[in-house]
PDB file of C-alpha atoms in Angstrom:
ATOM      1  CA  MET H  26      24.362   5.538  12.697  1.00 35.00           C
ATOM      2  CA  LYS H  27      22.282   8.650  12.102  1.00 34.00           C
ATOM      3  CA  ILE H  28      21.226   9.967   8.746  1.00 35.00           C
ATOM      4  CA  THR H  29      22.885  13.294   7.932  1.00 35.00           C
ATOM      5  CA  ALA H  30      20.896  16.489   7.532  1.00 35.00           C
ATOM      6  CA  MET H  31      21.613  16.447   3.803  1.00 33.00           C
ATOM      7  CA  LYS H  32      20.373  12.866   3.477  1.00 36.00           C
ATOM      8  CA  ARG H  33      17.279  13.759   5.458  1.00 33.00           C
ATOM      9  CA  ARG H  34      16.501  16.613   3.080  1.00 33.00           C
ATOM     10  CA  GLU H  35      16.914  14.245   0.146  1.00 36.00           C
ATOM     11  CA  PHE H  36      14.499  11.762   1.754  1.00 32.00           C
ATOM     12  CA  ILE H  37      11.687  14.199   2.395  1.00 31.00           C
ATOM     13  CA  ARG H  38      11.495  15.886  -0.986  1.00 34.00           C
ATOM     14  CA  SER H  39       8.007  15.228  -2.256  1.00 34.00           C
ATOM     15  CA  SER H  40       8.851  14.756  -5.934  1.00 34.00           C
ATOM     16  CA  GLY H  41       9.893  11.461  -7.485  1.00 39.00           C
ATOM     17  CA  TYR H  42       8.211   8.107  -7.202  1.00 45.00           C
ATOM     18  CA  GLY H  43       5.070   8.244  -5.093  1.00 42.00           C
ATOM     19  CA  LEU H  44       2.469   5.754  -4.041  1.00 39.00           C
ATOM     20  CA  GLY H  45      -0.986   5.654  -5.520  1.00 40.00           C
ATOM     21  CA  ALA H  46      -3.093   5.960  -2.399  1.00 39.00           C
ATOM     22  CA  ALA H  47      -2.690   9.050  -0.265  1.00 41.00           C
ATOM     23  CA  CYS H  48      -5.386   9.566   2.363  1.00 58.00           C
ATOM     24  CA  LEU H  49      -5.331  13.124   3.602  1.00 44.00           C
ATOM     25  CA  GLY H  50      -8.421  13.435   5.746  1.00 34.00           C
ATOM     26  CA  GLY H  51     -10.344  12.159   8.727  1.00 31.00           C
ATOM     27  CA  GLY H  52      -7.572  12.430  11.274  1.00 28.00           C
ATOM     28  CA  ALA H  53      -5.527   9.696   9.581  1.00 28.00           C
ATOM     29  CA  LEU H  54      -3.138  12.231   8.062  1.00 26.00           C
ATOM     30  CA  LEU H  55      -0.824   9.859   6.203  1.00 30.00           C
ATOM     31  CA  GLY H  56      -0.637   7.607   9.255  1.00 34.00           C
ATOM     32  CA  GLY H  57       2.428   6.732  11.263  1.00 38.00           C
ATOM     33  CA  GLY H  58       2.096   9.444  13.925  1.00 39.00           C
ATOM     34  CA  THR H  59       5.223   9.664  16.059  1.00 39.00           C
ATOM     35  CA  LEU H  60       6.756   6.850  14.064  1.00 42.00           C
ATOM     36  CA  ALA H  61       6.486   8.800  10.809  1.00 41.00           C
ATOM     37  CA  ARG H  62       8.104  11.828  12.450  1.00 40.00           C
ATOM     38  CA  ASN H  63      10.943   9.876  14.008  1.00 44.00           C
ATOM     39  CA  ILE H  64      12.038   7.441  11.304  1.00 44.00           C
ATOM     40  CA  PHE H  65      14.885   9.723  10.346  1.00 42.00           C
ATOM     41  CA  MET H  66      16.387   9.713  13.851  1.00 40.00           C
ATOM     42  CA  ARG H  67      18.189   6.464  13.023  1.00 57.00           C
ATOM     43  CA  ASP H  68      19.557   4.685   9.982  1.00 66.00           C
ATOM     44  CA  PRO H  69      16.686   2.329   9.087  1.00 68.00           C
ATOM     45  CA  PHE H  70      18.997   0.080   7.104  1.00 74.00           C
ATOM     46  CA  ALA H  71      21.800  -0.242   9.673  1.00 66.00           C
ATOM     47  CA  HIS H  72      20.767  -3.723  10.819  1.00 67.00           C
ATOM     48  CA  ALA H  73      18.676  -4.862   7.842  1.00 76.00           C
ATOM     49  CA  SER H  74      19.706  -8.491   7.338  1.00 77.00           C
ATOM     50  CA  TRP H  75      17.486  -8.817   4.262  1.00 75.00           C
ATOM     51  CA  LEU H  76      19.666  -6.295   2.423  1.00 80.00           C
ATOM     52  CA  SER H  77      22.609  -8.685   2.195  1.00 76.00           C
ATOM     53  CA  GLU H  78      20.537 -11.768   1.419  1.00 87.00           C
ATOM     54  CA  PRO H  79      19.769 -12.600  -2.222  1.00 87.00           C
ATOM     55  CA  LEU H  80      16.147 -12.811  -3.296  1.00 92.00           C
ATOM     56  CA  PRO H  81      14.910 -16.382  -3.812  1.00 88.00           C
ATOM     57  CA  ARG H  82      14.462 -15.749  -7.536  1.00 91.00           C
ATOM     58  CA  LYS H  83      14.391 -13.056 -10.162  1.00 94.00           C
ATOM     59  CA  PHE H  84      11.336 -10.808 -10.237  1.00 97.00           C
ATOM     60  CA  THR H  85      10.055  -8.526 -12.960  1.00 98.00           C
ATOM     61  CA  ALA H  86       7.455  -5.773 -12.927  1.00 98.00           C
ATOM     62  CA  SER H  87       5.514  -7.674 -15.584  1.00 98.00           C
ATOM     63  CA  ASP H  88       5.382 -11.008 -13.731  1.00 98.00           C
ATOM     64  CA  THR H  89       1.900 -12.509 -13.881  1.00 98.00           C
ATOM     65  CA  VAL H  90       0.489 -12.809 -10.363  1.00 98.00           C
ATOM     66  CA  THR H  91      -2.844 -13.897  -8.918  1.00 98.00           C
ATOM     67  CA  LEU H  92      -4.533 -11.735  -6.298  1.00 98.00           C
ATOM     68  CA  GLY H  93      -5.135 -14.117  -3.410  1.00 98.00           C
ATOM     69  CA  ASN H  94      -8.044 -16.472  -3.993  1.00 98.00           C
ATOM     70  CA  THR H  95      -9.870 -14.108  -6.371  1.00 98.00           C
ATOM     71  CA  GLY H  96      -8.604 -15.788  -9.531  1.00 98.00           C
ATOM     72  CA  ILE H  97      -7.703 -12.368 -10.936  1.00 98.00           C
ATOM     73  CA  LYS H  98      -4.389 -12.490 -12.788  1.00 98.00           C
ATOM     74  CA  THR H  99      -2.460  -9.299 -13.398  1.00 98.00           C
ATOM     75  CA  SER H 100       1.052  -7.835 -13.361  1.00 98.00           C
ATOM     76  CA  ARG H 101       3.205  -7.590 -10.270  1.00 98.00           C
ATOM     77  CA  LEU H 102       3.492  -3.808 -10.625  1.00 98.00           C
ATOM     78  CA  ALA H 103       0.338  -1.734 -10.636  1.00 98.00           C
ATOM     79  CA  MET H 104       0.543   1.708 -12.192  1.00 98.00           C
ATOM     80  CA  GLY H 105      -0.563   4.109  -9.494  1.00 96.00           C
ATOM     81  CA  THR H 106      -2.469   7.238 -10.475  1.00 96.00           C
ATOM     82  CA  GLY H 107      -2.814   8.870  -7.068  1.00 88.00           C
ATOM     83  CA  THR H 108       0.420  10.328  -5.720  1.00 84.00           C
ATOM     84  CA  VAL H 109      -0.951  12.807  -3.163  1.00 80.00           C
ATOM     85  CA  GLY H 110      -4.364  11.883  -4.510  1.00 78.00           C
ATOM     86  CA  VAL H 111      -7.085  13.988  -2.922  1.00 83.00           C
ATOM     87  CA  GLY H 112      -9.917  16.225  -4.072  1.00 83.00           C
ATOM     88  CA  HIS H 113     -10.101  14.471  -7.461  1.00 86.00           C
ATOM     89  CA  HIS H 114      -6.521  15.450  -8.250  1.00 89.00           C
ATOM     90  CA  SER H 115      -3.085  13.872  -8.040  1.00 92.00           C
ATOM     91  CA  HIS H 116       0.421  14.318  -9.395  1.00 92.00           C
ATOM     92  CA  GLN H 117      -0.488  11.885 -12.170  1.00 95.00           C
ATOM     93  CA  THR H 118      -3.765  13.549 -13.186  1.00 96.00           C
ATOM     94  CA  ALA H 119      -1.832  16.820 -13.401  1.00 96.00           C
ATOM     95  CA  LEU H 120      -0.257  15.294 -16.518  1.00 97.00           C
ATOM     96  CA  GLY H 121      -3.615  15.670 -18.227  1.00 97.00           C
ATOM     97  CA  ILE H 122      -5.722  12.973 -19.853  1.00 97.00           C
ATOM     98  CA  ALA H 123      -3.379  12.620 -22.815  1.00 98.00           C
ATOM     99  CA  GLY H 124      -0.262  12.604 -20.621  1.00 98.00           C
ATOM    100  CA  LEU H 125      -1.430  10.075 -18.049  1.00 97.00           C
ATOM    101  CA  SER H 126      -3.082   7.771 -20.580  1.00 98.00           C
ATOM    102  CA  ALA H 127       0.181   7.768 -22.561  1.00 98.00           C
ATOM    103  CA  LEU H 128       2.054   6.839 -19.380  1.00 98.00           C
ATOM    104  CA  LEU H 129      -0.342   3.950 -18.739  1.00 98.00           C
ATOM    105  CA  LEU H 130       0.081   2.762 -22.312  1.00 98.00           C
ATOM    106  CA  ASN H 131       3.864   3.010 -22.006  1.00 98.00           C
ATOM    107  CA  GLY H 132       3.627   0.619 -19.061  1.00 98.00           C
ATOM    108  CA  TYR H 133       1.224  -1.630 -20.935  1.00 98.00           C
ATOM    109  CA  GLU H 134       3.701  -1.962 -23.801  1.00 98.00           C
ATOM    110  CA  GLN H 135       6.228  -3.249 -21.249  1.00 98.00           C
ATOM    111  CA  GLY H 136       3.896  -5.842 -19.802  1.00 98.00           C
ATOM    112  CA  LEU H 137       2.177  -3.903 -17.014  1.00 98.00           C
ATOM    113  CA  ARG H 138      -1.476  -4.896 -16.859  1.00 98.00           C
ATOM    114  CA  PHE H 139      -2.649  -3.280 -13.631  1.00 98.00           C
ATOM    115  CA  PHE H 140      -4.253   0.200 -13.568  1.00 98.00           C
ATOM    116  CA  ASP H 141      -4.726   1.548 -10.020  1.00 98.00           C
ATOM    117  CA  ALA H 142      -7.329   4.331  -9.966  1.00 97.00           C
ATOM    118  CA  ALA H 143      -9.688   5.983  -7.477  1.00 96.00           C
ATOM    119  CA  ASP H 144     -12.513   8.471  -7.439  1.00 96.00           C
ATOM    120  CA  SER H 145     -10.539  10.706  -5.075  1.00 95.00           C
ATOM    121  CA  TYR H 146      -7.618  10.846  -7.522  1.00 96.00           C
ATOM    122  CA  GLY H 147      -9.856  11.992 -10.382  1.00 96.00           C
ATOM    123  CA  SER H 148      -8.100   9.461 -12.609  1.00 97.00           C
ATOM    124  CA  HIS H 149     -11.070   7.626 -14.135  1.00 98.00           C
ATOM    125  CA  PRO H 150     -11.154   9.675 -17.387  1.00 97.00           C
ATOM    126  CA  HIS H 151      -7.422   9.130 -17.838  1.00 98.00           C
ATOM    127  CA  VAL H 152      -7.779   5.370 -17.423  1.00 98.00           C
ATOM    128  CA  ALA H 153     -10.786   5.416 -19.775  1.00 98.00           C
ATOM    129  CA  GLU H 154      -8.660   7.010 -22.491  1.00 98.00           C
ATOM    130  CA  ALA H 155      -5.973   4.330 -22.099  1.00 98.00           C
ATOM    131  CA  LEU H 156      -8.637   1.605 -22.234  1.00 98.00           C
ATOM    132  CA  LYS H 157      -9.636   2.775 -25.717  1.00 98.00           C
ATOM    133  CA  HIS H 158      -6.304   1.488 -27.009  1.00 98.00           C
ATOM    134  CA  VAL H 159      -5.990  -1.921 -25.296  1.00 98.00           C
ATOM    135  CA  PRO H 160      -8.193  -5.026 -25.024  1.00 98.00           C
ATOM    136  CA  ARG H 161     -10.330  -4.620 -21.912  1.00 98.00           C
ATOM    137  CA  ASP H 162      -9.799  -8.224 -20.838  1.00 97.00           C
ATOM    138  CA  LYS H 163      -6.013  -7.774 -20.880  1.00 98.00           C
ATOM    139  CA  VAL H 164      -5.930  -5.242 -18.036  1.00 98.00           C
ATOM    140  CA  THR H 165      -6.991  -5.197 -14.400  1.00 98.00           C
ATOM    141  CA  ILE H 166      -8.842  -2.090 -13.281  1.00 98.00           C
ATOM    142  CA  LEU H 167      -8.819  -1.328  -9.554  1.00 98.00           C
ATOM    143  CA  THR H 168     -10.689   1.640  -8.166  1.00 98.00           C
ATOM    144  CA  LYS H 169     -11.903   2.841  -4.786  1.00 98.00           C
ATOM    145  CA  THR H 170     -14.994   4.420  -3.293  1.00 98.00           C
ATOM    146  CA  PHE H 171     -15.155   6.757  -0.324  1.00 96.00           C
ATOM    147  CA  SER H 172     -18.876   6.053   0.103  1.00 98.00           C
ATOM    148  CA  ARG H 173     -19.932   5.129   3.607  1.00 98.00           C
ATOM    149  CA  ASP H 174     -23.603   4.335   2.931  1.00 98.00           C
ATOM    150  CA  ALA H 175     -25.372   1.964   0.583  1.00 98.00           C
ATOM    151  CA  VAL H 176     -27.117   4.573  -1.577  1.00 98.00           C
ATOM    152  CA  SER H 177     -23.890   6.443  -2.313  1.00 98.00           C
ATOM    153  CA  ALA H 178     -21.984   3.226  -2.948  1.00 98.00           C
ATOM    154  CA  ARG H 179     -24.551   2.022  -5.475  1.00 98.00           C
ATOM    155  CA  ALA H 180     -24.443   5.382  -7.247  1.00 98.00           C
ATOM    156  CA  ASP H 181     -20.656   5.283  -7.266  1.00 98.00           C
ATOM    157  CA  LEU H 182     -20.558   1.941  -9.057  1.00 98.00           C
ATOM    158  CA  ASP H 183     -22.819   3.246 -11.814  1.00 98.00           C
ATOM    159  CA  ARG H 184     -20.829   6.467 -12.163  1.00 98.00           C
ATOM    160  CA  PHE H 185     -17.444   4.770 -11.998  1.00 98.00           C
ATOM    161  CA  ARG H 186     -18.251   2.438 -14.882  1.00 98.00           C
ATOM    162  CA  LYS H 187     -19.417   5.334 -17.019  1.00 98.00           C
ATOM    163  CA  GLU H 188     -16.314   7.370 -16.196  1.00 98.00           C
ATOM    164  CA  LEU H 189     -14.030   4.400 -16.884  1.00 98.00           C
ATOM    165  CA  GLY H 190     -15.870   3.402 -20.048  1.00 98.00           C
ATOM    166  CA  THR H 191     -16.232  -0.217 -18.971  1.00 98.00           C
ATOM    167  CA  ASP H 192     -19.079  -2.570 -18.134  1.00 98.00           C
ATOM    168  CA  TYR H 193     -17.277  -4.056 -15.138  1.00 98.00           C
ATOM    169  CA  ILE H 194     -14.578  -3.254 -12.587  1.00 98.00           C
ATOM    170  CA  ASP H 195     -12.079  -5.917 -11.605  1.00 98.00           C
ATOM    171  CA  VAL H 196     -11.403  -4.753  -8.036  1.00 98.00           C
ATOM    172  CA  CYS H 197     -13.452  -2.206  -6.078  1.00 98.00           C
ATOM    173  CA  LEU H 198     -12.188  -1.204  -2.653  1.00 98.00           C
ATOM    174  CA  MET H 199     -13.630   0.795   0.211  1.00 98.00           C
ATOM    175  CA  HIS H 200     -11.119   3.624   0.399  1.00 98.00           C
ATOM    176  CA  CYS H 201      -9.146   4.866   3.405  1.00 96.00           C
ATOM    177  CA  LEU H 202     -10.769   2.927   6.233  1.00 98.00           C
ATOM    178  CA  THR H 203      -9.625   3.912   9.725  1.00 98.00           C
ATOM    179  CA  GLU H 204     -12.264   2.610  12.155  1.00 98.00           C
ATOM    180  CA  ASP H 205     -11.795  -0.613  14.077  1.00 98.00           C
ATOM    181  CA  ASP H 206     -15.515  -1.374  13.701  1.00 98.00           C
ATOM    182  CA  TRP H 207     -15.791  -0.557  10.004  1.00 98.00           C
ATOM    183  CA  THR H 208     -17.080  -4.040   9.145  1.00 98.00           C
ATOM    184  CA  GLU H 209     -20.178  -3.297  11.220  1.00 98.00           C
ATOM    185  CA  ARG H 210     -20.441   0.446  10.725  1.00 98.00           C
ATOM    186  CA  TYR H 211     -20.320   0.251   6.928  1.00 98.00           C
ATOM    187  CA  LYS H 212     -22.044  -3.064   6.377  1.00 98.00           C
ATOM    188  CA  GLY H 213     -24.453  -1.392   3.958  1.00 98.00           C
ATOM    189  CA  VAL H 214     -21.592  -0.566   1.593  1.00 98.00           C
ATOM    190  CA  MET H 215     -20.209  -4.075   1.921  1.00 98.00           C
ATOM    191  CA  ASP H 216     -23.614  -5.516   0.989  1.00 98.00           C
ATOM    192  CA  VAL H 217     -23.793  -3.304  -2.108  1.00 98.00           C
ATOM    193  CA  LEU H 218     -20.372  -4.490  -3.255  1.00 98.00           C
ATOM    194  CA  SER H 219     -21.282  -8.103  -2.555  1.00 98.00           C
ATOM    195  CA  GLU H 220     -24.419  -7.732  -4.660  1.00 98.00           C
ATOM    196  CA  ALA H 221     -22.413  -6.055  -7.414  1.00 98.00           C
ATOM    197  CA  LYS H 222     -20.038  -9.009  -7.491  1.00 98.00           C
ATOM    198  CA  GLN H 223     -22.930 -11.462  -7.794  1.00 98.00           C
ATOM    199  CA  LYS H 224     -24.230  -9.462 -10.782  1.00 98.00           C
ATOM    200  CA  GLY H 225     -20.833  -9.270 -12.461  1.00 98.00           C
ATOM    201  CA  VAL H 226     -20.533  -5.515 -12.032  1.00 98.00           C
ATOM    202  CA  ILE H 227     -17.292  -6.063 -10.098  1.00 98.00           C
ATOM    203  CA  ARG H 228     -15.099  -9.145  -9.864  1.00 98.00           C
ATOM    204  CA  SER H 229     -13.853  -8.701  -6.299  1.00 98.00           C
ATOM    205  CA  HIS H 230     -14.104  -6.367  -3.330  1.00 98.00           C
ATOM    206  CA  GLY H 231     -12.026  -5.330  -0.376  1.00 98.00           C
ATOM    207  CA  CYS H 232     -10.517  -2.292   1.276  1.00 98.00           C
ATOM    208  CA  SER H 233      -7.696   0.185   1.587  1.00 97.00           C
ATOM    209  CA  CYS H 234      -6.706   0.523   5.245  1.00 95.00           C
ATOM    210  CA  HIS H 235      -5.220   3.578   6.926  1.00 95.00           C
ATOM    211  CA  SER H 236      -4.938   2.485  10.544  1.00 97.00           C
ATOM    212  CA  ILE H 237      -3.694  -0.653  12.231  1.00 98.00           C
ATOM    213  CA  GLU H 238      -7.127  -1.129  13.816  1.00 98.00           C
ATOM    214  CA  ALA H 239      -8.830  -1.098  10.420  1.00 98.00           C
ATOM    215  CA  LEU H 240      -6.190  -3.455   9.043  1.00 98.00           C
ATOM    216  CA  ARG H 241      -6.745  -5.928  11.864  1.00 98.00           C
ATOM    217  CA  ALA H 242     -10.498  -5.800  11.268  1.00 98.00           C
ATOM    218  CA  ALA H 243      -9.896  -6.474   7.571  1.00 98.00           C
ATOM    219  CA  ALA H 244      -7.738  -9.480   8.401  1.00 98.00           C
ATOM    220  CA  LYS H 245     -10.576 -11.046  10.366  1.00 98.00           C
ATOM    221  CA  SER H 246     -13.323 -10.288   7.846  1.00 98.00           C
ATOM    222  CA  PRO H 247     -14.179 -13.079   5.357  1.00 98.00           C
ATOM    223  CA  TRP H 248     -15.725 -10.340   3.180  1.00 98.00           C
ATOM    224  CA  VAL H 249     -12.330  -8.790   2.401  1.00 98.00           C
ATOM    225  CA  GLU H 250     -10.947 -10.459  -0.700  1.00 98.00           C
ATOM    226  CA  VAL H 251      -8.309  -7.846  -1.566  1.00 98.00           C
ATOM    227  CA  ASP H 252      -6.472  -5.460   0.734  1.00 98.00           C
ATOM    228  CA  LEU H 253      -4.346  -2.468  -0.225  1.00 98.00           C
ATOM    229  CA  VAL H 254      -1.825  -2.112   2.577  1.00 97.00           C
ATOM    230  CA  ARG H 255       0.901   0.402   3.420  1.00 97.00           C
ATOM    231  CA  ILE H 256       4.292  -1.246   3.803  1.00 97.00           C
ATOM    232  CA  ASN H 257       7.956  -0.216   3.535  1.00 96.00           C
ATOM    233  CA  PRO H 258      11.112  -0.956   5.565  1.00 94.00           C
ATOM    234  CA  VAL H 259      11.162   2.279   7.581  1.00 93.00           C
ATOM    235  CA  GLY H 260       7.518   2.663   8.619  1.00 94.00           C
ATOM    236  CA  SER H 261       7.025   5.845   6.604  1.00 94.00           C
ATOM    237  CA  HIS H 262       3.329   6.761   6.193  1.00 94.00           C
ATOM    238  CA  MET H 263       2.380   3.364   7.588  1.00 96.00           C
ATOM    239  CA  ASP H 264      -0.186   2.187  10.132  1.00 94.00           C
ATOM    240  CA  ALA H 265       2.381   0.874  12.627  1.00 96.00           C
ATOM    241  CA  GLU H 266       5.954  -0.390  12.853  1.00 95.00           C
ATOM    242  CA  PRO H 267       6.721  -2.710   9.892  1.00 95.00           C
ATOM    243  CA  GLU H 268       6.866  -5.895  11.981  1.00 95.00           C
ATOM    244  CA  THR H 269       3.444  -5.159  13.493  1.00 97.00           C
ATOM    245  CA  VAL H 270       1.968  -4.675  10.035  1.00 98.00           C
ATOM    246  CA  LEU H 271       3.704  -7.796   8.765  1.00 98.00           C
ATOM    247  CA  SER H 272       2.123  -9.899  11.502  1.00 98.00           C
ATOM    248  CA  VAL H 273      -1.307  -8.837  10.228  1.00 98.00           C
ATOM    249  CA  LEU H 274      -0.312  -9.455   6.615  1.00 98.00           C
ATOM    250  CA  ARG H 275       0.736 -12.984   7.504  1.00 98.00           C
ATOM    251  CA  GLU H 276      -2.739 -13.566   8.919  1.00 98.00           C
ATOM    252  CA  MET H 277      -4.287 -12.177   5.734  1.00 98.00           C
ATOM    253  CA  ARG H 278      -2.050 -14.275   3.533  1.00 98.00           C
ATOM    254  CA  ALA H 279      -2.999 -17.427   5.432  1.00 98.00           C
ATOM    255  CA  ALA H 280      -6.664 -16.579   4.837  1.00 98.00           C
ATOM    256  CA  GLY H 281      -6.117 -16.315   1.070  1.00 98.00           C
ATOM    257  CA  LYS H 282      -6.654 -12.585   0.730  1.00 98.00           C
ATOM    258  CA  GLY H 283      -5.090 -10.722  -2.156  1.00 98.00           C
ATOM    259  CA  LEU H 284      -2.416  -8.340  -0.862  1.00 98.00           C
ATOM    260  CA  ILE H 285      -1.343  -5.274  -2.787  1.00 98.00           C
ATOM    261  CA  GLY H 286       1.365  -3.108  -1.255  1.00 98.00           C
ATOM    262  CA  MET H 287       1.349   0.670  -1.343  1.00 97.00           C
ATOM    263  CA  LYS H 288       3.669   3.322   0.088  1.00 95.00           C
ATOM    264  CA  ILE H 289       6.514   1.043  -1.036  1.00 96.00           C
ATOM    265  CA  LEU H 290       8.727   4.115  -1.380  1.00 94.00           C
ATOM    266  CA  GLY H 291       7.189   5.872   1.619  1.00 92.00           C
ATOM    267  CA  GLN H 292       5.382   8.456  -0.552  1.00 87.00           C
ATOM    268  CA  GLY H 293       8.757   9.766  -1.690  1.00 87.00           C
ATOM    269  CA  ASP H 294      10.610   9.481   1.630  1.00 91.00           C
ATOM    270  CA  LEU H 295      12.632   6.585   0.190  1.00 92.00           C
ATOM    271  CA  ARG H 296      13.191   8.120  -3.223  1.00 88.00           C
ATOM    272  CA  GLY H 297      16.918   8.141  -2.435  1.00 91.00           C
ATOM    273  CA  ARG H 298      16.886   4.396  -1.586  1.00 92.00           C
ATOM    274  CA  PRO H 299      14.547   2.877  -4.204  1.00 95.00           C
ATOM    275  CA  ASP H 300      16.557  -0.309  -4.689  1.00 95.00           C
ATOM    276  CA  GLU H 301      16.468  -1.124  -0.974  1.00 94.00           C
ATOM    277  CA  ALA H 302      12.744  -0.362  -0.729  1.00 95.00           C
ATOM    278  CA  LEU H 303      11.902  -2.503  -3.747  1.00 96.00           C
ATOM    279  CA  LYS H 304      14.041  -5.381  -2.525  1.00 96.00           C
ATOM    280  CA  TYR H 305      12.259  -5.223   0.833  1.00 95.00           C
ATOM    281  CA  ALA H 306       8.826  -5.499  -0.798  1.00 97.00           C
ATOM    282  CA  LEU H 307       9.961  -8.388  -2.984  1.00 97.00           C
ATOM    283  CA  SER H 308      11.682 -10.216  -0.125  1.00 95.00           C
ATOM    284  CA  LEU H 309       8.593 -10.404   2.097  1.00 96.00           C
ATOM    285  CA  GLY H 310       6.902 -13.270   0.265  1.00 96.00           C
ATOM    286  CA  LEU H 311       3.553 -11.744   1.247  1.00 98.00           C
ATOM    287  CA  LEU H 312       2.564  -9.242  -1.450  1.00 98.00           C
ATOM    288  CA  ASP H 313       0.902 -10.452  -4.624  1.00 98.00           C
ATOM    289  CA  ALA H 314       1.510  -7.069  -6.236  1.00 98.00           C
ATOM    290  CA  PHE H 315       2.360  -3.492  -5.346  1.00 98.00           C
ATOM    291  CA  THR H 316       1.407  -0.088  -6.710  1.00 98.00           C
ATOM    292  CA  ILE H 317       3.764   2.791  -7.426  1.00 96.00           C
ATOM    293  CA  GLY H 318       2.853   5.990  -9.220  1.00 94.00           C
ATOM    294  CA  ALA H 319       5.485   7.211 -11.666  1.00 94.00           C
ATOM    295  CA  GLU H 320       5.175  10.740 -12.987  1.00 95.00           C
ATOM    296  CA  SER H 321       6.999  10.348 -16.304  1.00 96.00           C
ATOM    297  CA  LYS H 322       8.009   7.669 -18.785  1.00 98.00           C
ATOM    298  CA  THR H 323      11.599   8.063 -17.628  1.00 97.00           C
ATOM    299  CA  GLU H 324      10.596   7.317 -14.028  1.00 96.00           C
ATOM    300  CA  GLN H 325       8.403   4.425 -15.093  1.00 97.00           C
ATOM    301  CA  ASP H 326      11.086   2.865 -17.283  1.00 98.00           C
ATOM    302  CA  ASP H 327      13.641   3.236 -14.485  1.00 97.00           C
ATOM    303  CA  LEU H 328      11.286   1.653 -11.972  1.00 97.00           C
ATOM    304  CA  ILE H 329      10.661  -1.337 -14.240  1.00 98.00           C
ATOM    305  CA  ARG H 330      14.411  -1.734 -14.709  1.00 98.00           C
ATOM    306  CA  ARG H 331      15.125  -1.567 -10.974  1.00 97.00           C
ATOM    307  CA  ILE H 332      12.544  -4.248 -10.147  1.00 97.00           C
ATOM    308  CA  GLY H 333      14.128  -6.528 -12.719  1.00 96.00           C
ATOM    309  CA  ALA H 334      17.587  -5.893 -11.247  1.00 95.00           C
ATOM    310  CA  ALA H 335      16.553  -6.354  -7.609  1.00 92.00           C
ATOM    311  CA  ALA H 336      17.779  -9.948  -7.348  1.00 73.00           C
TER     312      ALA H 336
END
């Protein structure tokens, strides 16, 4: 069964829930390639057996989860701050420091303890403002560096902590990796992050992957403790077909890596099917947490409600 032209137009509107990790450069333009262009040529839910099967238990956005073997406990839902995040700007930072910090605090009041930031989103000052109003040890701060050399990475860690107003960062990721040999090519950055963990500057390190080759390299690297991975039921803005990505995630899970899903709603492509997309993420049994960037309190409250109703 094909999706109608009207339904297709609804799917591709860019407003609505987005995901907090858009990578817009380096030839990895949102990933997916032909797959991303062709997902609307068929009904992606026509033969989805998981849709009719109940979830094994009830989930909530505020569930306490542990990220792999890191020992870091946080909420199931991370509050993304980087919908179309590039050039130190995103849909969330467009709300202003007061607006975005209020949105983060609205989530905090409902049990969300996971702030997903990045240098490329420009969201550090917004997170810093929210941190002024909550106990630092009650929230998990994740951020990402685009540095590809040791000197820049070391400078980033110093700058990030100043911008965030914190002495330490819970999770620091290498952002938007695409190369299959990144574990060798960028070993200098990895060494800096390892040293930072030993000194207590960060609590864990890992990567955000934007190609299936980079994801496979991350799966095989003992250095990767946390991975931010693109996953949704239709392959929108993903690195490969869902089942291919899932095979790599199973390998990561077996190795004890922390798995955080992104592009859960296909960067807005699944805004018309949020319940199905959320149920898919929850049904996998692979993700410790996932990040979604709401753009208003109304969206955030609705998202929290839908996760709780997914069972």
